[in-house]
Amino acid sequence: MNWLELVGWAGSALLVWSLLQTRILRLRALNLVGCLILIGYNAAIHVWPMVGLNVVLTVINLWYLRKLLGTRHDEQTYEVVEVGTDDAFLAHTLRVHSADIARFNPGFHWDPADGRRSAFLVVRADEVVGVVLSHAEAGGVAQIDLDYVTQRFRDFTPGEFVYRRSRLFTDRGFRRVVSPPGMVAPYYHRLGFRPEGDAYVLDLPAPA
């Protein structure tokens, strides 16, 4: 097997691997790289129908990547919906994703009967992409109990629409938001939170 065949096999393997990804952004990015490799390989061996196929797939991947990256901070794309702490759909969402939630939030426990608690769903059209659960602490502190992003959208930061854009905390008089204790792979540094001890803290502006 010569080096050119190795390139072709590598491109094919990358294409297959991309289809196994659960994260939509990573799927598109890896698929794009695989297509580019296969364009070069098939052009080198003069298999023009496969060149044409991979060119079309490259254009499709680029279009979706542009759309995904262009709307990742778009308030028209993602919406925050407050639900009751005992909401049936919230309970269903937590149950369906319970294993994944436990992986990133091993100490998570939710008591829907606690009157201090609030629950928000982040949705994209009719698809739930995130869940943020919190409770009130003394001194105007909103303690986050759960900040969960579904696997497909884990390369994005839908939580920003809860913390920084929707005013859901500032309008309730909170002055600080504190990240969940013991959260695995937190992303709060990307949202303007600052580290404080073993948590991240966001200082909120005073309500207008």
Tab-separated table of C-alpha atoms in Angstrom:
chain	number	residue	atom	x	y	z
A	1	MET	CA	0.000	0.000	0.000
A	2	ASN	CA	1.492	3.332	-1.089
A	3	TRP	CA	1.129	6.702	0.669
A	4	LEU	CA	-1.681	7.799	-1.665
A	5	GLU	CA	-3.826	4.820	-0.718
A	6	LEU	CA	-3.156	5.564	2.948
A	7	VAL	CA	-4.483	9.081	2.384
A	8	GLY	CA	-7.627	7.650	0.787
A	9	TRP	CA	-8.199	5.224	3.651
A	10	ALA	CA	-7.600	7.985	6.192
A	11	GLY	CA	-10.163	10.217	4.504
A	12	SER	CA	-12.717	7.403	4.402
A	13	ALA	CA	-12.093	6.526	8.054
A	14	LEU	CA	-12.520	10.155	9.076
A	15	LEU	CA	-15.770	10.359	7.123
A	16	VAL	CA	-17.130	7.276	8.900
A	17	TRP	CA	-15.924	8.531	12.302
A	18	SER	CA	-17.675	11.859	11.750
A	19	LEU	CA	-21.019	10.071	11.387
A	20	LEU	CA	-20.552	8.522	14.832
A	21	GLN	CA	-20.389	11.917	16.558
A	22	THR	CA	-23.303	13.015	18.724
A	23	ARG	CA	-22.230	16.677	18.714
A	24	ILE	CA	-23.608	18.329	15.617
A	25	LEU	CA	-20.808	20.895	15.216
A	26	ARG	CA	-18.086	18.281	15.570
A	27	LEU	CA	-19.887	16.006	13.102
A	28	ARG	CA	-19.955	18.722	10.441
A	29	ALA	CA	-16.343	19.788	11.010
A	30	LEU	CA	-14.923	16.256	10.836
A	31	ASN	CA	-17.088	15.406	7.850
A	32	LEU	CA	-15.769	18.493	6.065
A	33	VAL	CA	-12.132	17.509	6.670
A	34	GLY	CA	-12.829	13.969	5.469
A	35	CYS	CA	-14.456	15.292	2.286
A	36	LEU	CA	-11.504	17.597	1.567
A	37	ILE	CA	-9.063	14.690	1.956
A	38	LEU	CA	-11.130	12.525	-0.385
A	39	ILE	CA	-11.347	15.310	-2.974
A	40	GLY	CA	-7.547	15.368	-3.103
A	41	TYR	CA	-7.278	11.586	-3.181
A	42	ASN	CA	-9.879	11.003	-5.897
A	43	ALA	CA	-8.501	13.842	-7.996
A	44	ALA	CA	-5.040	12.264	-7.794
A	45	ILE	CA	-6.345	8.910	-9.100
A	46	HIS	CA	-8.746	10.624	-11.569
A	47	VAL	CA	-11.993	9.292	-10.111
A	48	TRP	CA	-14.030	12.341	-11.054
A	49	PRO	CA	-17.509	11.190	-9.979
A	50	MET	CA	-16.189	10.810	-6.413
A	51	VAL	CA	-14.521	14.211	-6.655
A	52	GLY	CA	-17.867	15.703	-7.654
A	53	LEU	CA	-19.678	13.915	-4.799
A	54	ASN	CA	-17.233	15.141	-2.182
A	55	VAL	CA	-17.292	18.675	-3.569
A	56	VAL	CA	-21.064	18.704	-3.128
A	57	LEU	CA	-20.733	17.298	0.414
A	58	THR	CA	-18.103	19.938	1.204
A	59	VAL	CA	-20.448	22.715	0.123
A	60	ILE	CA	-23.264	21.227	2.232
A	61	ASN	CA	-20.999	20.979	5.287
A	62	LEU	CA	-19.763	24.538	4.833
A	63	TRP	CA	-23.342	25.816	4.577
A	64	TYR	CA	-24.395	24.053	7.784
A	65	LEU	CA	-21.241	25.110	9.638
A	66	ARG	CA	-21.810	28.729	8.652
A	67	LYS	CA	-25.403	28.503	9.823
A	68	LEU	CA	-24.497	26.819	13.118
A	69	LEU	CA	-21.675	29.225	13.961
A	70	GLY	CA	-23.613	32.257	12.768
A	71	THR	CA	-26.576	31.545	15.041
A	72	ARG	CA	-24.797	30.247	18.151
A	73	HIS	CA	-25.293	33.605	19.913
A	74	ASP	CA	-28.546	34.532	18.164
A	75	GLU	CA	-31.468	35.363	20.436
A	76	GLN	CA	-33.820	34.621	17.540
A	77	THR	CA	-32.531	31.045	17.377
A	78	TYR	CA	-32.505	30.111	21.060
A	79	GLU	CA	-35.269	30.934	23.511
A	80	VAL	CA	-35.465	30.581	27.284
A	81	VAL	CA	-38.733	29.189	28.633
A	82	GLU	CA	-39.418	29.220	32.353
A	83	VAL	CA	-41.345	26.184	33.565
A	84	GLY	CA	-42.698	25.110	36.921
A	85	THR	CA	-40.347	23.115	39.101
A	86	ASP	CA	-42.919	20.300	39.087
A	87	ASP	CA	-43.528	20.553	35.333
A	88	ALA	CA	-44.144	17.132	33.765
A	89	PHE	CA	-42.058	17.854	30.666
A	90	LEU	CA	-39.142	19.040	32.819
A	91	ALA	CA	-39.342	15.814	34.808
A	92	HIS	CA	-39.403	13.849	31.544
A	93	THR	CA	-36.325	15.703	30.221
A	94	LEU	CA	-34.388	15.093	33.435
A	95	ARG	CA	-35.352	11.424	33.363
A	96	VAL	CA	-34.411	10.870	29.701
A	97	HIS	CA	-30.986	12.491	30.180
A	98	SER	CA	-30.403	11.249	33.735
A	99	ALA	CA	-27.316	9.147	32.919
A	100	ASP	CA	-25.664	11.971	30.980
A	101	ILE	CA	-26.600	14.484	33.678
A	102	ALA	CA	-25.003	12.287	36.352
A	103	ARG	CA	-21.822	12.089	34.282
A	104	PHE	CA	-21.279	15.852	34.360
A	105	ASN	CA	-23.107	16.653	37.614
A	106	PRO	CA	-22.476	13.680	39.912
A	107	GLY	CA	-23.875	15.411	42.992
A	108	PHE	CA	-27.055	16.706	41.377
A	109	HIS	CA	-30.292	16.371	43.326
A	110	TRP	CA	-33.533	18.123	42.458
A	111	ASP	CA	-36.386	18.738	44.880
A	112	PRO	CA	-39.311	20.205	42.910
A	113	ALA	CA	-41.219	20.926	46.119
A	114	ASP	CA	-38.636	23.468	47.332
A	115	GLY	CA	-40.215	26.901	46.875
A	116	ARG	CA	-36.830	28.602	46.448
A	117	ARG	CA	-36.171	26.860	43.147
A	118	SER	CA	-36.539	27.990	39.527
A	119	ALA	CA	-36.399	26.000	36.288
A	120	PHE	CA	-35.617	27.106	32.739
A	121	LEU	CA	-35.509	25.240	29.442
A	122	VAL	CA	-33.388	26.545	26.573
A	123	VAL	CA	-35.038	25.571	23.293
A	124	ARG	CA	-34.173	25.774	19.616
A	125	ALA	CA	-37.475	25.740	17.738
A	126	ASP	CA	-39.215	22.752	19.372
A	127	GLU	CA	-36.025	21.005	20.545
A	128	VAL	CA	-34.726	21.269	24.111
A	129	VAL	CA	-30.997	22.056	24.020
A	130	GLY	CA	-30.412	22.901	27.668
A	131	VAL	CA	-31.784	22.903	31.214
A	132	VAL	CA	-30.862	25.362	33.958
A	133	LEU	CA	-32.127	24.758	37.490
A	134	SER	CA	-31.375	27.062	40.405
A	135	HIS	CA	-32.353	28.064	43.904
A	136	ALA	CA	-32.104	31.279	45.908
A	137	GLU	CA	-29.442	31.753	48.560
A	138	ALA	CA	-29.064	34.616	51.039
A	139	GLY	CA	-27.510	37.873	49.863
A	140	GLY	CA	-29.049	37.922	46.411
A	141	VAL	CA	-27.219	34.795	45.243
A	142	ALA	CA	-28.665	32.454	42.627
A	143	GLN	CA	-27.082	29.050	43.142
A	144	ILE	CA	-27.197	26.923	40.001
A	145	ASP	CA	-28.143	23.328	40.757
A	146	LEU	CA	-27.920	22.070	37.185
A	147	ASP	CA	-26.667	23.529	33.929
A	148	TYR	CA	-27.093	20.805	31.347
A	149	VAL	CA	-26.609	20.944	27.587
A	150	THR	CA	-27.793	18.074	25.404
A	151	GLN	CA	-25.162	16.123	23.508
A	152	ARG	CA	-26.002	17.550	20.081
A	153	PHE	CA	-25.354	21.113	21.236
A	154	ARG	CA	-22.493	20.588	23.682
A	155	ASP	CA	-20.086	22.552	21.470
A	156	PHE	CA	-22.276	25.627	22.044
A	157	THR	CA	-23.107	27.702	25.132
A	158	PRO	CA	-26.907	27.966	25.302
A	159	GLY	CA	-26.665	28.821	28.995
A	160	GLU	CA	-25.608	32.350	28.047
A	161	PHE	CA	-29.237	33.141	27.180
A	162	VAL	CA	-30.205	32.437	30.771
A	163	TYR	CA	-27.314	34.223	32.498
A	164	ARG	CA	-26.573	37.237	30.358
A	165	ARG	CA	-29.362	38.005	27.915
A	166	SER	CA	-32.752	37.085	29.295
A	167	ARG	CA	-32.440	39.040	32.592
A	168	LEU	CA	-34.179	36.157	34.301
A	169	PHE	CA	-31.939	36.559	37.344
A	170	THR	CA	-31.483	40.320	37.467
A	171	ASP	CA	-35.215	40.949	37.224
A	172	ARG	CA	-35.646	38.779	40.328
A	173	GLY	CA	-33.180	40.893	42.298
A	174	PHE	CA	-30.233	38.509	42.176
A	175	ARG	CA	-26.788	40.092	42.172
A	176	ARG	CA	-24.626	37.008	41.748
A	177	VAL	CA	-24.873	33.649	40.014
A	178	VAL	CA	-22.766	30.749	41.298
A	179	SER	CA	-22.001	27.679	39.185
A	180	PRO	CA	-23.036	24.165	40.267
A	181	PRO	CA	-20.752	22.493	42.832
A	182	GLY	CA	-18.655	19.644	41.478
A	183	MET	CA	-19.629	20.170	37.828
A	184	VAL	CA	-17.394	18.273	35.401
A	185	ALA	CA	-15.875	20.290	32.514
A	186	PRO	CA	-17.498	23.665	33.309
A	187	TYR	CA	-17.622	26.226	30.512
A	188	TYR	CA	-18.310	29.379	32.537
A	189	HIS	CA	-15.063	31.123	31.649
A	190	ARG	CA	-16.558	31.493	28.178
A	191	LEU	CA	-19.538	33.402	29.597
A	192	GLY	CA	-17.718	36.005	31.674
A	193	PHE	CA	-17.785	34.133	34.990
A	194	ARG	CA	-14.733	34.422	37.231
A	195	PRO	CA	-13.260	31.587	39.301
A	196	GLU	CA	-13.842	31.789	43.049
A	197	GLY	CA	-12.681	28.813	45.067
A	198	ASP	CA	-13.981	25.658	43.415
A	199	ALA	CA	-16.812	27.485	41.637
A	200	TYR	CA	-17.392	30.205	39.038
A	201	VAL	CA	-19.209	33.427	39.875
A	202	LEU	CA	-20.997	35.958	37.675
A	203	ASP	CA	-21.669	39.394	39.134
A	204	LEU	CA	-24.922	40.728	37.708
A	205	PRO	CA	-25.741	44.381	36.994
A	206	ALA	CA	-28.370	46.080	39.094
A	207	PRO	CA	-31.870	45.963	37.585
A	208	ALA	CA	-32.725	49.003	35.467
